[in-house]
PDB file of C-alpha atoms in Angstrom:
ATOM      1  CA  MET A 990       1.341   7.645  -5.882  1.00  0.00           C
ATOM      2  CA  CYS A 991      -1.307   7.354  -3.270  1.00  0.00           C
ATOM      3  CA  GLY A 992      -0.106  10.059  -0.541  1.00  0.00           C
ATOM      4  CA  GLY A 993      -3.218   9.681   1.446  1.00  0.00           C
ATOM      5  CA  VAL A 994      -6.080   7.599   1.880  1.00  0.00           C
ATOM      6  CA  THR A 995      -9.673   7.608   3.403  1.00  0.00           C
ATOM      7  CA  TYR A 996     -11.426   4.478   5.418  1.00  0.00           C
ATOM      8  CA  GLN A 997     -14.116   3.779   7.709  1.00  0.00           C
ATOM      9  CA  GLN A 998     -13.515   2.781  11.049  1.00  0.00           C
ATOM     10  CA  ALA A 999     -16.449   2.416  13.723  1.00  0.00           C
ATOM     11  CA  GLU A1000     -18.801   4.593  11.588  1.00  0.00           C
ATOM     12  CA  GLU A1001     -16.183   7.429  11.250  1.00  0.00           C
ATOM     13  CA  THR A1002     -14.542   8.654   8.255  1.00  0.00           C
ATOM     14  CA  ILE A1003     -10.429   8.579   8.707  1.00  0.00           C
ATOM     15  CA  ARG A1004      -8.066  10.461   6.514  1.00  0.00           C
ATOM     16  CA  THR A1005      -4.600   9.826   7.051  1.00  0.00           C
ATOM     17  CA  PHE A1006      -1.653  10.818   5.183  1.00  0.00           C
ATOM     18  CA  PHE A1007       1.970   9.085   4.682  1.00  0.00           C
ATOM     19  CA  PRO A1008       3.865  11.934   6.100  1.00  0.00           C
ATOM     20  CA  ASN A1009       2.394  11.721   9.595  1.00  0.00           C
ATOM     21  CA  PRO A1010       4.678   8.948  11.302  1.00  0.00           C
ATOM     22  CA  LYS A1011       1.698   7.503  13.025  1.00  0.00           C
ATOM     23  CA  SER A1012       0.088   6.651   9.960  1.00  0.00           C
ATOM     24  CA  CYS A1013      -1.453   3.353   9.586  1.00  0.00           C
ATOM     25  CA  LEU A1014      -3.383   1.625   6.818  1.00  0.00           C
ATOM     26  CA  PRO A1015      -6.249  -1.032   7.122  1.00  0.00           C
ATOM     27  CA  VAL A1016      -5.162  -4.520   6.033  1.00  0.00           C
ATOM     28  CA  ARG A1017      -7.525  -7.391   6.078  1.00  0.00           C
ATOM     29  CA  ASN A1018      -6.060 -10.754   7.415  1.00  0.00           C
ATOM     30  CA  LYS A1019      -7.010 -14.201   6.446  1.00  0.00           C
ATOM     31  CA  ARG A1020      -9.560 -14.249   9.256  1.00  0.00           C
ATOM     32  CA  GLY A1021     -11.297 -11.506   7.859  1.00  0.00           C
ATOM     33  CA  GLN A1022     -10.477  -9.001  10.593  1.00  0.00           C
ATOM     34  CA  VAL A1023      -9.183  -5.553   9.351  1.00  0.00           C
ATOM     35  CA  LEU A1024      -6.219  -4.724  11.397  1.00  0.00           C
ATOM     36  CA  LEU A1025      -4.417  -1.228  11.301  1.00  0.00           C
ATOM     37  CA  ILE A1026      -0.769  -1.960  10.644  1.00  0.00           C
ATOM     38  CA  PRO A1027       1.845   1.002  10.340  1.00  0.00           C
ATOM     39  CA  TRP A1028       2.417   2.608   6.796  1.00  0.00           C
ATOM     40  CA  GLY A1029       5.766   2.310   5.636  1.00  0.00           C
ATOM     41  CA  ARG A1030       9.050   3.708   7.447  1.00  0.00           C
ATOM     42  CA  ARG A1031      10.427   7.087   7.710  1.00  0.00           C
ATOM     43  CA  GLU A1032      13.772   8.420   8.407  1.00  0.00           C
ATOM     44  CA  LYS A1033      14.409   8.291  12.275  1.00  0.00           C
ATOM     45  CA  GLN A1034      12.102   5.345  12.666  1.00  0.00           C
ATOM     46  CA  PRO A1035      13.463   2.099  13.832  1.00  0.00           C
ATOM     47  CA  GLY A1036      14.326  -1.103  11.254  1.00  0.00           C
ATOM     48  CA  PHE A1037      15.992  -1.555   8.163  1.00  0.00           C
ATOM     49  CA  THR A1038      13.263  -1.801   5.706  1.00  0.00           C
ATOM     50  CA  PRO A1039      13.408   0.715   2.802  1.00  0.00           C
ATOM     51  CA  LEU A1040      12.338   4.210   3.826  1.00  0.00           C
ATOM     52  CA  GLY A1041       9.266   5.307   2.147  1.00  0.00           C
ATOM     53  CA  GLY A1042       5.613   3.952   2.170  1.00  0.00           C
ATOM     54  CA  TRP A1043       5.661   2.051  -1.428  1.00  0.00           C
ATOM     55  CA  ALA A1044       6.847  -0.722  -2.895  1.00  0.00           C
ATOM     56  CA  ARG A1045       7.215  -1.055  -6.721  1.00  0.00           C
ATOM     57  CA  LEU A1046       5.891  -4.495  -8.311  1.00  0.00           C
ATOM     58  CA  GLU A1047       8.897  -5.038 -10.023  1.00  0.00           C
ATOM     59  CA  SER A1048      11.210  -4.654  -7.162  1.00  0.00           C
ATOM     60  CA  ILE A1049       9.142  -7.344  -5.495  1.00  0.00           C
ATOM     61  CA  TYR A1050       9.445  -9.536  -8.354  1.00  0.00           C
ATOM     62  CA  SER A1051      13.108  -8.752  -8.302  1.00  0.00           C
ATOM     63  CA  GLY A1052      13.845 -10.145  -4.715  1.00  0.00           C
ATOM     64  CA  LYS A1053      14.506  -6.649  -3.128  1.00  0.00           C
ATOM     65  CA  TRP A1054      12.202  -7.397  -0.283  1.00  0.00           C
ATOM     66  CA  SER A1055      12.837 -10.894   0.404  1.00  0.00           C
ATOM     67  CA  ASN A1056      14.755 -10.220   3.452  1.00  0.00           C
ATOM     68  CA  TYR A1057      11.693  -8.757   5.029  1.00  0.00           C
ATOM     69  CA  ASN A1058       9.603 -11.773   5.026  1.00  0.00           C
ATOM     70  CA  PRO A1059       7.270 -10.268   2.451  1.00  0.00           C
ATOM     71  CA  ARG A1060       3.410 -11.278   2.132  1.00  0.00           C
ATOM     72  CA  PRO A1061       0.813  -9.609   0.126  1.00  0.00           C
ATOM     73  CA  VAL A1062      -2.072  -8.094   1.563  1.00  0.00           C
ATOM     74  CA  LYS A1063      -5.368  -6.257   0.871  1.00  0.00           C
ATOM     75  CA  ILE A1064      -5.446  -2.453   1.962  1.00  0.00           C
ATOM     76  CA  ILE A1065      -9.308  -2.057   2.484  1.00  0.00           C
ATOM     77  CA  ILE A1066      -9.917   1.719   1.807  1.00  0.00           C
ATOM     78  CA  ASP A1067     -12.766   3.829   0.173  1.00  0.00           C
ATOM     79  CA  GLY A1068     -10.312   6.226  -1.871  1.00  0.00           C
ATOM     80  CA  PHE A1069      -6.790   7.649  -2.011  1.00  0.00           C
ATOM     81  CA  MET A1070      -4.823  10.936  -2.752  1.00  0.00           C
ATOM     82  CA  GLU A1071      -2.386  11.463  -5.156  1.00  0.00           C
ATOM     83  CA  LYS A1072      -0.605  14.930  -5.597  1.00  0.00           C
ATOM     84  CA  ASP A1073      -0.657  15.972  -9.440  1.00  0.00           C
ATOM     85  CA  GLN A1074       2.420  17.278 -10.968  1.00  0.00           C
ATOM     86  CA  LEU A1075       1.507  20.844  -9.808  1.00  0.00           C
ATOM     87  CA  GLY A1076       1.456  19.654  -6.102  1.00  0.00           C
ATOM     88  CA  ASN A1077      -2.369  19.792  -5.998  1.00  0.00           C
ATOM     89  CA  SER A1078      -4.182  16.823  -4.454  1.00  0.00           C
ATOM     90  CA  GLN A1079      -6.517  14.682  -6.380  1.00  0.00           C
ATOM     91  CA  TRP A1080      -8.899  12.223  -4.767  1.00  0.00           C
ATOM     92  CA  TYR A1081      -9.797   8.744  -6.250  1.00  0.00           C
ATOM     93  CA  SER A1082     -12.461   6.564  -5.192  1.00  0.00           C
ATOM     94  CA  LEU A1083     -12.337   2.770  -5.237  1.00  0.00           C
ATOM     95  CA  GLY A1084     -15.289   0.513  -5.896  1.00  0.00           C
ATOM     96  CA  LYS A1085     -16.698  -1.572  -3.423  1.00  0.00           C
ATOM     97  CA  ASP A1086     -15.317  -4.689  -4.870  1.00  0.00           C
ATOM     98  CA  GLU A1087     -11.952  -3.120  -4.979  1.00  0.00           C
ATOM     99  CA  PHE A1088      -8.527  -2.786  -2.995  1.00  0.00           C
ATOM    100  CA  ILE A1089      -5.089  -1.819  -3.210  1.00  0.00           C
ATOM    101  CA  GLN A1090      -2.584  -4.329  -3.093  1.00  0.00           C
ATOM    102  CA  GLY A1091      -0.166  -4.159  -0.082  1.00  0.00           C
ATOM    103  CA  LEU A1092       3.084  -5.501   0.868  1.00  0.00           C
ATOM    104  CA  LEU A1093       3.305  -6.540   4.543  1.00  0.00           C
ATOM    105  CA  VAL A1094       6.929  -6.795   5.870  1.00  0.00           C
ATOM    106  CA  GLU A1095       8.673  -7.607   8.990  1.00  0.00           C
ATOM    107  CA  ASP A1096      11.817  -6.062  10.268  1.00  0.00           C
ATOM    108  CA  ALA A1097      13.316  -5.952  14.072  1.00  0.00           C
ATOM    109  CA  GLY A1098      10.114  -7.220  15.263  1.00  0.00           C
ATOM    110  CA  ILE A1099       8.100  -4.539  13.593  1.00  0.00           C
ATOM    111  CA  THR A1100       5.295  -5.210  11.076  1.00  0.00           C
ATOM    112  CA  ARG A1101       4.747  -2.548   8.530  1.00  0.00           C
ATOM    113  CA  VAL A1102       2.514  -2.114   5.212  1.00  0.00           C
ATOM    114  CA  TYR A1103       3.782  -0.732   1.973  1.00  0.00           C
ATOM    115  CA  VAL A1104       1.438   0.357  -0.966  1.00  0.00           C
ATOM    116  CA  VAL A1105       2.343  -1.786  -4.003  1.00  0.00           C
ATOM    117  CA  THR A1106       2.862   0.538  -7.078  1.00  0.00           C
ATOM    118  CA  VAL A1107       2.818   0.279 -10.651  1.00  0.00           C
ATOM    119  CA  THR A1108       3.576   2.384 -13.963  1.00  0.00           C
ATOM    120  CA  ASP A1109       0.258   3.810 -14.921  1.00  0.00           C
ATOM    121  CA  PRO A1110      -0.517   6.398 -17.742  1.00  0.00           C
ATOM    122  CA  GLN A1111      -3.511   7.607 -15.155  1.00  0.00           C
ATOM    123  CA  SER A1112      -1.123   8.807 -12.496  1.00  0.00           C
ATOM    124  CA  GLN A1113      -0.912  12.435 -12.445  1.00  0.00           C
ATOM    125  CA  HIS A1114       1.970  12.407 -10.181  1.00  0.00           C
ATOM    126  CA  LYS A1115       5.802  13.244 -11.464  1.00  0.00           C
ATOM    127  CA  SER A1116       6.813   9.470 -10.569  1.00  0.00           C
ATOM    128  CA  ALA A1117       4.073   8.210 -12.911  1.00  0.00           C
ATOM    129  CA  ARG A1118       3.411   5.684 -10.156  1.00  0.00           C
ATOM    130  CA  TRP A1119      -0.111   4.429  -9.230  1.00  0.00           C
ATOM    131  CA  PRO A1120      -1.307   1.936  -6.612  1.00  0.00           C
ATOM    132  CA  ARG A1121      -1.941  -1.603  -7.722  1.00  0.00           C
ATOM    133  CA  ILE A1122      -5.963  -1.904  -7.399  1.00  0.00           C
ATOM    134  CA  LEU A1123      -7.398  -5.336  -7.501  1.00  0.00           C
ATOM    135  CA  LYS A1124     -11.019  -6.722  -7.657  1.00  0.00           C
ATOM    136  CA  HIS A1125     -11.636  -9.054  -4.443  1.00  0.00           C
ATOM    137  CA  GLN A1126     -11.900 -11.850  -6.849  1.00  0.00           C
ATOM    138  CA  GLU A1127      -8.353 -11.407  -8.740  1.00  0.00           C
ATOM    139  CA  LYS A1128      -5.589 -13.199  -7.692  1.00  0.00           C
ATOM    140  CA  THR A1129      -2.778 -11.296  -5.737  1.00  0.00           C
ATOM    141  CA  LEU A1130       0.933 -11.168  -6.095  1.00  0.00           C
ATOM    142  CA  THR A1131       1.840 -14.667  -4.961  1.00  0.00           C
ATOM    143  CA  GLU A1132      -1.603 -16.139  -6.643  1.00  0.00           C
ATOM    144  CA  SER A1133      -0.897 -14.709  -9.789  1.00  0.00           C
ATOM    145  CA  SER A1134       2.153 -16.683 -11.192  1.00  0.00           C
ATOM    146  CA  SER A1135       4.095 -19.386  -9.727  1.00  0.00           C
ATOM    147  CA  THR A1136       7.185 -17.980 -10.955  1.00  0.00           C
ATOM    148  CA  HIS A1137       6.744 -14.779  -9.136  1.00  0.00           C
ATOM    149  CA  SER A1138       6.789 -15.700  -5.483  1.00  0.00           C
ATOM    150  CA  PHE A1139       8.140 -14.185  -2.429  1.00  0.00           C
ATOM    151  CA  GLU A1140      10.701 -17.090  -1.495  1.00  0.00           C
TER     152      GLU A1140
END
């Protein structure tokens, strides 16, 4: 389910995990800059966005996120960690042309990013959720279908 990520920042390898309330994810903006955005929302953090760090693709399409000005973004990482059913950490690498789909939301003046997930048999997590991994030339959520926009 992507409980941790690893990425490069100024020639340093960063590992961050969702349970850390200061966790941020590297998101590429339309200008090509990579910005660090807070990862999801935890209990006791301000705002009204859903608790957690993940957004199910089907919940995005059903409109659950529409109150938060949702926008698809590219989370630029080298790899991610998910726990298997026994609670052991398993790390997975992304290819140079791959990224994880993110959902950027705004609430009470705070911008957050959630990892978009899909049901996938390769997930070893009890939830069977897997981050939505795309290639840079593939279409994102709003580009993929005119019937599934965020409006």
